[in-house]
Short mmCIF file of C-alpha atoms and ligand atoms in Angstrom, two decimals:
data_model
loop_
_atom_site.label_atom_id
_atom_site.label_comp_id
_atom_site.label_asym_id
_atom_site.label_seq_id
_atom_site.Cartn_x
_atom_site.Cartn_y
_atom_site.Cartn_z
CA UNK O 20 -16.65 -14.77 8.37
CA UNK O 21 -13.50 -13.72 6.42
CA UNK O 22 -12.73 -9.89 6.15
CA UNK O 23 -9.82 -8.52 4.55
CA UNK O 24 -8.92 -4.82 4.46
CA UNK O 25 -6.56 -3.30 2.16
CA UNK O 26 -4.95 -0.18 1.21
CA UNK O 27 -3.78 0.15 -2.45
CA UNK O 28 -1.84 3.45 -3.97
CA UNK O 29 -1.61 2.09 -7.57
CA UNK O 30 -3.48 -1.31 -7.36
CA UNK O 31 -1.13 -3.57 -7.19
CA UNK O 32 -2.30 -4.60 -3.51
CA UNK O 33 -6.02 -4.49 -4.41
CA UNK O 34 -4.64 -6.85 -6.98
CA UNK O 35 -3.12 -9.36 -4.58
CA UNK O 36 -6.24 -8.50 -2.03
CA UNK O 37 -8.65 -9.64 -4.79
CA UNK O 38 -7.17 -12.68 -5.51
CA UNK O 39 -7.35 -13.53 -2.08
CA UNK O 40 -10.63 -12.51 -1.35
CA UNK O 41 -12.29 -14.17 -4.33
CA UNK O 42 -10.36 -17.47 -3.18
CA UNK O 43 -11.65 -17.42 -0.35
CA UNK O 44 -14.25 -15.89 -0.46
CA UNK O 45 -13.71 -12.68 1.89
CA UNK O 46 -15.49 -9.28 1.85
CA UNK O 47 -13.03 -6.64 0.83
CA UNK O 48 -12.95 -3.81 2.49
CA UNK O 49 -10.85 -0.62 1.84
CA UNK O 50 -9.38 0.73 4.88
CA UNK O 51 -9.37 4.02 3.60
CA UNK O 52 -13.14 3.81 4.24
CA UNK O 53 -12.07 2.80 8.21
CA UNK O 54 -10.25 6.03 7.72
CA UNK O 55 -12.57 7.98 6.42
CA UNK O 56 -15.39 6.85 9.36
CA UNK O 57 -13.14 7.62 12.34
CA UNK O 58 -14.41 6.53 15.42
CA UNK O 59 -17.49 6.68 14.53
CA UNK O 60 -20.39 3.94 15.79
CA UNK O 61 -20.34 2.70 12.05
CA UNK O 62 -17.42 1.21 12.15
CA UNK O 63 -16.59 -3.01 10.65
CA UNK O 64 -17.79 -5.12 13.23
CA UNK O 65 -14.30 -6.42 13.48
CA UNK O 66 -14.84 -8.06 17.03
CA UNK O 67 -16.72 -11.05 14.62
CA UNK O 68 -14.90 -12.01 12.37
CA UNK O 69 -13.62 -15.24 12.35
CA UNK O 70 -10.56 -14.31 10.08
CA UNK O 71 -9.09 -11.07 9.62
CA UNK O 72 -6.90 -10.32 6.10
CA UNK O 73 -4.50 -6.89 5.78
CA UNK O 74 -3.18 -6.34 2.29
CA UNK O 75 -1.26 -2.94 1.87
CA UNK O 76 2.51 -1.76 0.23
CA UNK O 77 5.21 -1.31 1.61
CA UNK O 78 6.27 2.43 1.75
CA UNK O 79 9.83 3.34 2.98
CA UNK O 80 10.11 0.02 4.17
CA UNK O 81 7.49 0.50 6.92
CA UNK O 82 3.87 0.71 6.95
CA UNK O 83 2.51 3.75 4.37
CA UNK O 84 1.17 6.60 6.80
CA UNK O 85 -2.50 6.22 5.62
CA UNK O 86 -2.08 2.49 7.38
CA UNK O 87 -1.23 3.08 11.05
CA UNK O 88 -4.48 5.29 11.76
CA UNK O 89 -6.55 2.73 10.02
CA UNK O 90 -5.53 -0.46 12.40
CA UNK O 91 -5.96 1.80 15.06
CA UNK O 92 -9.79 2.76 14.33
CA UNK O 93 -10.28 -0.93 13.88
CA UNK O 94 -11.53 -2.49 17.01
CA UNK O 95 -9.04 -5.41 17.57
CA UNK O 96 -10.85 -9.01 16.80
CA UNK O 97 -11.46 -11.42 19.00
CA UNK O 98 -8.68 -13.30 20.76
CA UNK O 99 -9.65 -16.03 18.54
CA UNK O 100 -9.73 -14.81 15.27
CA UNK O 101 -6.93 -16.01 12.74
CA UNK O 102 -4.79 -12.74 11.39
CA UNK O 103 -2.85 -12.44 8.68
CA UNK O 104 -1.25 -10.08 6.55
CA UNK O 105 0.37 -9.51 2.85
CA UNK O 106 2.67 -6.86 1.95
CA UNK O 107 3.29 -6.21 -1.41
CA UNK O 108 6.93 -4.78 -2.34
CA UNK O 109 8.87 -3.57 -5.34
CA UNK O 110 11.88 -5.49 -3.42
CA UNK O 111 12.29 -5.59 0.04
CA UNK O 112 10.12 -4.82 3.05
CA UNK O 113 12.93 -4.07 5.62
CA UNK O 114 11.24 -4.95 8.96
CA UNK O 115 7.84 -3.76 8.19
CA UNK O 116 6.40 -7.20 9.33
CA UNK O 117 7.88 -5.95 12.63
CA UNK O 118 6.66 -3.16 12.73
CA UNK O 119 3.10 -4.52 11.96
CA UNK O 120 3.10 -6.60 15.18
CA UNK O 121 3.96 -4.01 17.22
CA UNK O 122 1.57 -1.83 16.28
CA UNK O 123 -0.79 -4.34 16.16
CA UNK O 124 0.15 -5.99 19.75
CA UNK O 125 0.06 -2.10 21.27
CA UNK O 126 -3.84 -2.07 19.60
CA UNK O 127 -4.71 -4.90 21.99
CA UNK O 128 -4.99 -7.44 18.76
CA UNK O 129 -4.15 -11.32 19.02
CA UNK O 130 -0.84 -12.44 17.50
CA UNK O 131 -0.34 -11.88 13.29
CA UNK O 132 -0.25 -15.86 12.71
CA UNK O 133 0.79 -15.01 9.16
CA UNK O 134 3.18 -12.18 7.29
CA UNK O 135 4.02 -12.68 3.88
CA UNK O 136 5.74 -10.40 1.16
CA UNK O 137 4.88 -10.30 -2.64
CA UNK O 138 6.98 -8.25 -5.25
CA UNK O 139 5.13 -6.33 -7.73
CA UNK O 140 5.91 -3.88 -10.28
CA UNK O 141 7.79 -1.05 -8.18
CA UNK O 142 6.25 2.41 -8.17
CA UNK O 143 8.58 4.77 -6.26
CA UNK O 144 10.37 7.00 -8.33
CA UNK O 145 10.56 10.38 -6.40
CA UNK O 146 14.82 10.05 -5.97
CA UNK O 147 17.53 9.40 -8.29
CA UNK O 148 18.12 6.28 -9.16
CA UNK O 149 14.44 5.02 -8.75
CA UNK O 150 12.19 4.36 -11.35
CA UNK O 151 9.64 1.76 -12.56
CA UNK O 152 10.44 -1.51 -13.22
CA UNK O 153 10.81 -2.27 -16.97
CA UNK O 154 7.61 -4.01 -18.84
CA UNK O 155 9.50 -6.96 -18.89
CA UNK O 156 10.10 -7.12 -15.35
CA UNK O 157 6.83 -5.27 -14.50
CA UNK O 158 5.33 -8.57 -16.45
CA UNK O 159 7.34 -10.98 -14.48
CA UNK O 160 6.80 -9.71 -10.87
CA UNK O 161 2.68 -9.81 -11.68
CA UNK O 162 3.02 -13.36 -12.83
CA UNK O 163 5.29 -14.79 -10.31
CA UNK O 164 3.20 -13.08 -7.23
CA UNK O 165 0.22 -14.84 -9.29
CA UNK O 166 1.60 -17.71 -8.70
CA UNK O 167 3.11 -17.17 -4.93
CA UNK O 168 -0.24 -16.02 -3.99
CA UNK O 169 -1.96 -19.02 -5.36
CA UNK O 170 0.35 -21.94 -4.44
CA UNK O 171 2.05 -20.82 -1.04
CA UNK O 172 -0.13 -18.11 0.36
CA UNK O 173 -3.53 -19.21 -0.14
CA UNK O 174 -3.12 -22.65 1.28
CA UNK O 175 -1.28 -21.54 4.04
CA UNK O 176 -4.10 -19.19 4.77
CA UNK O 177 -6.85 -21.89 3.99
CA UNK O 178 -4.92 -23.66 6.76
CA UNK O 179 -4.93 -21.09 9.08
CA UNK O 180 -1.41 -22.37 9.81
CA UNK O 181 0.01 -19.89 12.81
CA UNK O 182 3.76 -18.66 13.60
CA UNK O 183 4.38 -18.10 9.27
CA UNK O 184 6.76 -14.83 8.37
CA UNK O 185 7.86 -15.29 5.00
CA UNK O 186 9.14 -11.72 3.69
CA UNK O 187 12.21 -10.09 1.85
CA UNK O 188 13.79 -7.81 4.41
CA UNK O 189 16.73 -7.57 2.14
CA UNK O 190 20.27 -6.09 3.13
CA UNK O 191 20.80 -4.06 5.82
CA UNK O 192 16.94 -4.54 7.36
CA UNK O 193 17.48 -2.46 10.50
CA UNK O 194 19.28 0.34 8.82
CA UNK O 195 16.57 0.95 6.23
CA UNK O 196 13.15 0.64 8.87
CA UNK O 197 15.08 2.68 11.79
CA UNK O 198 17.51 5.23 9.79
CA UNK O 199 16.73 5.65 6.66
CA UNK O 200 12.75 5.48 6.91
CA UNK O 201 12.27 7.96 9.69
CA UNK O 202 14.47 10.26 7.11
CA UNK O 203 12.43 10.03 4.08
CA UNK O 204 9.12 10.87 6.01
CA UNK O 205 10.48 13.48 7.56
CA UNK O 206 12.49 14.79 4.53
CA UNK O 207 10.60 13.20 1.16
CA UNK O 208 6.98 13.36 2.02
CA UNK O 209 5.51 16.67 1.77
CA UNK O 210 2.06 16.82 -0.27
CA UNK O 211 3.70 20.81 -0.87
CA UNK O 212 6.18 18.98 -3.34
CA UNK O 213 3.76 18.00 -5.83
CA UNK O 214 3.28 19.93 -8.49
CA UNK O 215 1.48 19.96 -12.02
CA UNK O 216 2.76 21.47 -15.16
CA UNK O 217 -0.04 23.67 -16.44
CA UNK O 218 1.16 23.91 -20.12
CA UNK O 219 0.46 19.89 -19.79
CA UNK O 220 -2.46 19.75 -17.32
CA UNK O 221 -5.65 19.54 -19.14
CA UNK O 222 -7.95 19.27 -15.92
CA UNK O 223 -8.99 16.14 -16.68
CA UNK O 224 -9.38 15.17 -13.08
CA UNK O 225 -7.87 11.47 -12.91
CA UNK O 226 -5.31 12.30 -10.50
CA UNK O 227 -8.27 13.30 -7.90
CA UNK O 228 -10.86 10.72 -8.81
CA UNK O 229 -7.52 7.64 -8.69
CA UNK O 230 -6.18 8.97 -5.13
CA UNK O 231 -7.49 6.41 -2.58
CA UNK O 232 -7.72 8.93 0.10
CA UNK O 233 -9.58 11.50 -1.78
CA UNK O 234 -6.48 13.88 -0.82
CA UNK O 235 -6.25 15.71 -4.51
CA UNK O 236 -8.46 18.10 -5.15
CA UNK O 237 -9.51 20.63 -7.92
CA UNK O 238 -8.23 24.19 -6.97
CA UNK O 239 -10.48 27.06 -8.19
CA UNK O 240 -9.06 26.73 -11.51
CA UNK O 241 -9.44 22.84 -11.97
CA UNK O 242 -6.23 21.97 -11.22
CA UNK O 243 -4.78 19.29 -8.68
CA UNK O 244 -4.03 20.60 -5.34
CA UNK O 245 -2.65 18.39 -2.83
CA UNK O 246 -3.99 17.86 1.26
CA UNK O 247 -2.54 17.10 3.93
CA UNK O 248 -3.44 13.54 4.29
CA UNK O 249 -1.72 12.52 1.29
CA UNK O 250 -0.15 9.64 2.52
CA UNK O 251 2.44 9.25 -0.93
CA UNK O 252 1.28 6.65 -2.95
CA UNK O 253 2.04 8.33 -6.13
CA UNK O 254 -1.14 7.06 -7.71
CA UNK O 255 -1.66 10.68 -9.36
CA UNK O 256 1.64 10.66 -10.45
CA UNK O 257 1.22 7.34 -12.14
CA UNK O 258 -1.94 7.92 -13.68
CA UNK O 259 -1.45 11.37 -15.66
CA UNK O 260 -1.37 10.35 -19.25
CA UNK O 261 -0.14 13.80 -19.77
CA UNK O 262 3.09 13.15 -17.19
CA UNK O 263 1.33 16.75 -15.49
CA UNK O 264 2.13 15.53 -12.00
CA UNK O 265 5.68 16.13 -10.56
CA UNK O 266 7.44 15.64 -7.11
CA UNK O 267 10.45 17.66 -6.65
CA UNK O 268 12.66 17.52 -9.63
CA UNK O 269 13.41 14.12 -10.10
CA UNK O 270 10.21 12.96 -11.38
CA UNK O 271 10.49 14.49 -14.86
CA UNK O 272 11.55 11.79 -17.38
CA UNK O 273 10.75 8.92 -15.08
CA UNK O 274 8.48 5.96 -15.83
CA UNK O 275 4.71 5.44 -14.80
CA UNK O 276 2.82 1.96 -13.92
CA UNK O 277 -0.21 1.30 -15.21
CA UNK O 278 -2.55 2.15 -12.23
CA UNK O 279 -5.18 -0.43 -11.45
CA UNK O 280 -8.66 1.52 -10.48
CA UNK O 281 -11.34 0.86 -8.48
CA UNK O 282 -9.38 1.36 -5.52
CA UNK O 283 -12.42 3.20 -3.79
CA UNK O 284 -15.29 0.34 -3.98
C1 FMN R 304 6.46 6.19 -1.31
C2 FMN R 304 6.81 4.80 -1.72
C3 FMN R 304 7.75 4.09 -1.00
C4 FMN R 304 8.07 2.78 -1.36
N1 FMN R 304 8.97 2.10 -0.60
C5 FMN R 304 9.27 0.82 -0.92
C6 FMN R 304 10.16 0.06 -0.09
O1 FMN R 304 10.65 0.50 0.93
N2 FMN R 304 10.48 -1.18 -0.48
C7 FMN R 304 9.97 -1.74 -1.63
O2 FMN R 304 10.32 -2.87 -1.95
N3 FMN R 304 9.07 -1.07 -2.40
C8 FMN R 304 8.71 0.20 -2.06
N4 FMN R 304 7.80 0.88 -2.82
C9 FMN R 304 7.13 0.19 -3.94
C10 FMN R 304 5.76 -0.33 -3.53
O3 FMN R 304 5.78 -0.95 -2.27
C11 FMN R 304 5.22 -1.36 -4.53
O4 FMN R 304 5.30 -0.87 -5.82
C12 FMN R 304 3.80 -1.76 -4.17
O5 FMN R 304 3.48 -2.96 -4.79
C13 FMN R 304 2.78 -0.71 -4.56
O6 FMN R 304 1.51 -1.16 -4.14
P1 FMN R 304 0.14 -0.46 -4.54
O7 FMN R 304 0.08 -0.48 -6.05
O8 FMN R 304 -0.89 -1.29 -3.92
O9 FMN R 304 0.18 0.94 -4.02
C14 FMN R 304 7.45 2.17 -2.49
C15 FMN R 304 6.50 2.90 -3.22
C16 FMN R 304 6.18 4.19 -2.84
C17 FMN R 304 5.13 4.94 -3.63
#
C-alpha cells in the first residue's frame, strides 16, 4: 500500500502530490486532516504501509509550521517501509531536506531513502523585494516540474531506489535554515498582521473556505479574522479577487498566484 500525505498552501504541492499519487497509484491524504485528529485512535494506519510519500513547500527554507506537528501525530512506519519526500520551492530549499531527517529520525521513523526539490511558481511576497513569479515564468516552472516529476522522480520512486537527495539548497544553505529562518518566524509570522481592507472586502468568504487549516474565520461581521494556527501559507492572500487581504505593508501592489483548490479533500 502506497500513502502519500501532503500539505499544500496554494496548490502547487497538491499539484505535484497528485501527479504522483495518480502514477502510482497512492491514496492522498492531507496532513492537515492528521492535524486536525490529534492523537486521537483514528489516526492513518501508518505502521502498514508499504510506502510512505510527503509532499509539502518549503517555507523559510525549513519545513512550514503546520508540518512538524503533523509527522509527529503520524505513527512512524514500519522499519521496512520505503520513505520519500518532495518539496516544492519557488527557488531554493536551504537545508530543509535536513531538517526533515532529523525530525523524522527523532520520531523513531526509518531512514528518508528519497528527498527531492521541485520549483513552482513562487508565492511569498510578504517583504520587499518578493513577489510572484511572472506568467511567463509561473508557466515555465509548472511545465518543467511536469516534466521532473514524470521522468526523474517517478521512476526513481517506482524503483524504490534508497540514499537519493536531489534538492536546490542554493547559496549560503546554512545561513538561510539556521539564521535567517529562525528570524522570520519569530519576526514575519504573526496571524495579527493580516489584515483586510473593508472598503474592498465583500465577505465573500474564499479566503476561509481556501485556508487548508481552517485558520480564517468570519468575525461577527463576516469578515476574515485570522487564528492562531495559521501556519502562513498565504493562500487567502492569493485567492482574494478583490486584493482585500494584506500582511503588513508590503503586500499592497504585489502579485497573486492562481490558487489551486481542493486542498481540503
Ligand atoms: C511563507 C512562505 C515562505 C516561503 N519560503 C520559501 C523559501 O524559503 N524558499 C523557496 O524557494 N520558496 C519559498 N516559498 C515559496 C513556496 O515554497 C512555493 O511557492 C511553493 O511551491 C508553494 O507551495 P504550495 O502552493 O503547495 O503552498 C515560500 C512561500 C511562503 C508562503
Amino acid at each position: 500500500m502506497h500513502t502519500i500525505y501532503y500539505f499544500s498552501g496554494t496548490g502547487s504541492s497538491l499539484r505535484v502530490a497528485r501527479q504522483l499519487a495518480s502514477a502510482m497509484g497512492a491514496d492522498l491524504v492531507p496532513m492537515a486532516e492528521a492535524v486536525a485528529q490529534g492523537p486521537a485512535p483514528k489516526r492513518p494506519a501508518v505502521a502498514e504501509r508499504q510506502c510512505v510519500g510527503l509532499v509539502f513547500p518549503v517555507y523559510a527554507w525549513g519545513l512550514p509550521l503546520v508540518v512538524k506537528p503533523c509527522l509527529r501525530l503520524l505513527p512512524p512506519p514500519d522499519a521496512s517501509a520505503y520513505v520519500w519526500a518532495v518539496m516544492t520551492c519557488g527557488d531554493d530549499v536551504g537545508r530543509t531536506d535536513r531538517e526533515l531527517r532529523r525530525l523524522l529520525c527523532a520520531c523513531g521513523w526509518p531512514e528518508v531513502e528519497a528527498v527531492y526539490s521541485v520549483r513552482m511558481p513562487n508565492t511569498y511576497v510578504c517583504l520587499p523585494g518578493f513577489d510572484v513569479d511572472s506568467p511567463e515564468v509561473a508557466r515555465r516552472k509548472r511545465e518543467e516540474a511536469e516534466r521532473r516529476v514524470a521522468e526523474v522522480i517517478m521512476p526513481a520512486l517506482q524503483q524504490r531506489r534508497r540514499g537519493l537527495t536531489d534538492v536546490v539548497p542554493g547559496a549560503c544553505p546554512w545561513l538561510k535554515s539556521h539564521v535567517l529562518r529562525p528570524l522570520f518566524n519569530r519576526c514575519l509570522t504573526n496571524p495579527a498582521h493580516f489584515a483586510v481592507d473593508k472598503t474592498q472586502c465583500n465577505r465573500c468568504g474564499a479566503c476561509s473556505r481556501t485556508c487548508p487549516l481552517g485558520a480564517v474565520r468570519p468575525d461577527a461581521e463576516g469578515y476574515p479574522s485570522w487564528e492562531r494556527h495559521c501556519t502562513h501559507c498565504l493562500a487567502c492572500y492569493h485567492v482574494c479577487r478583490r486584493h482585500a487581504v494584506s500582511y503588513g505593508p508590503f503586500t499592497r501592489g504585489k502579485g497573486q498566484v492562481n490558487v489551486e483548490r481542493e486542498n481540503r479533500t
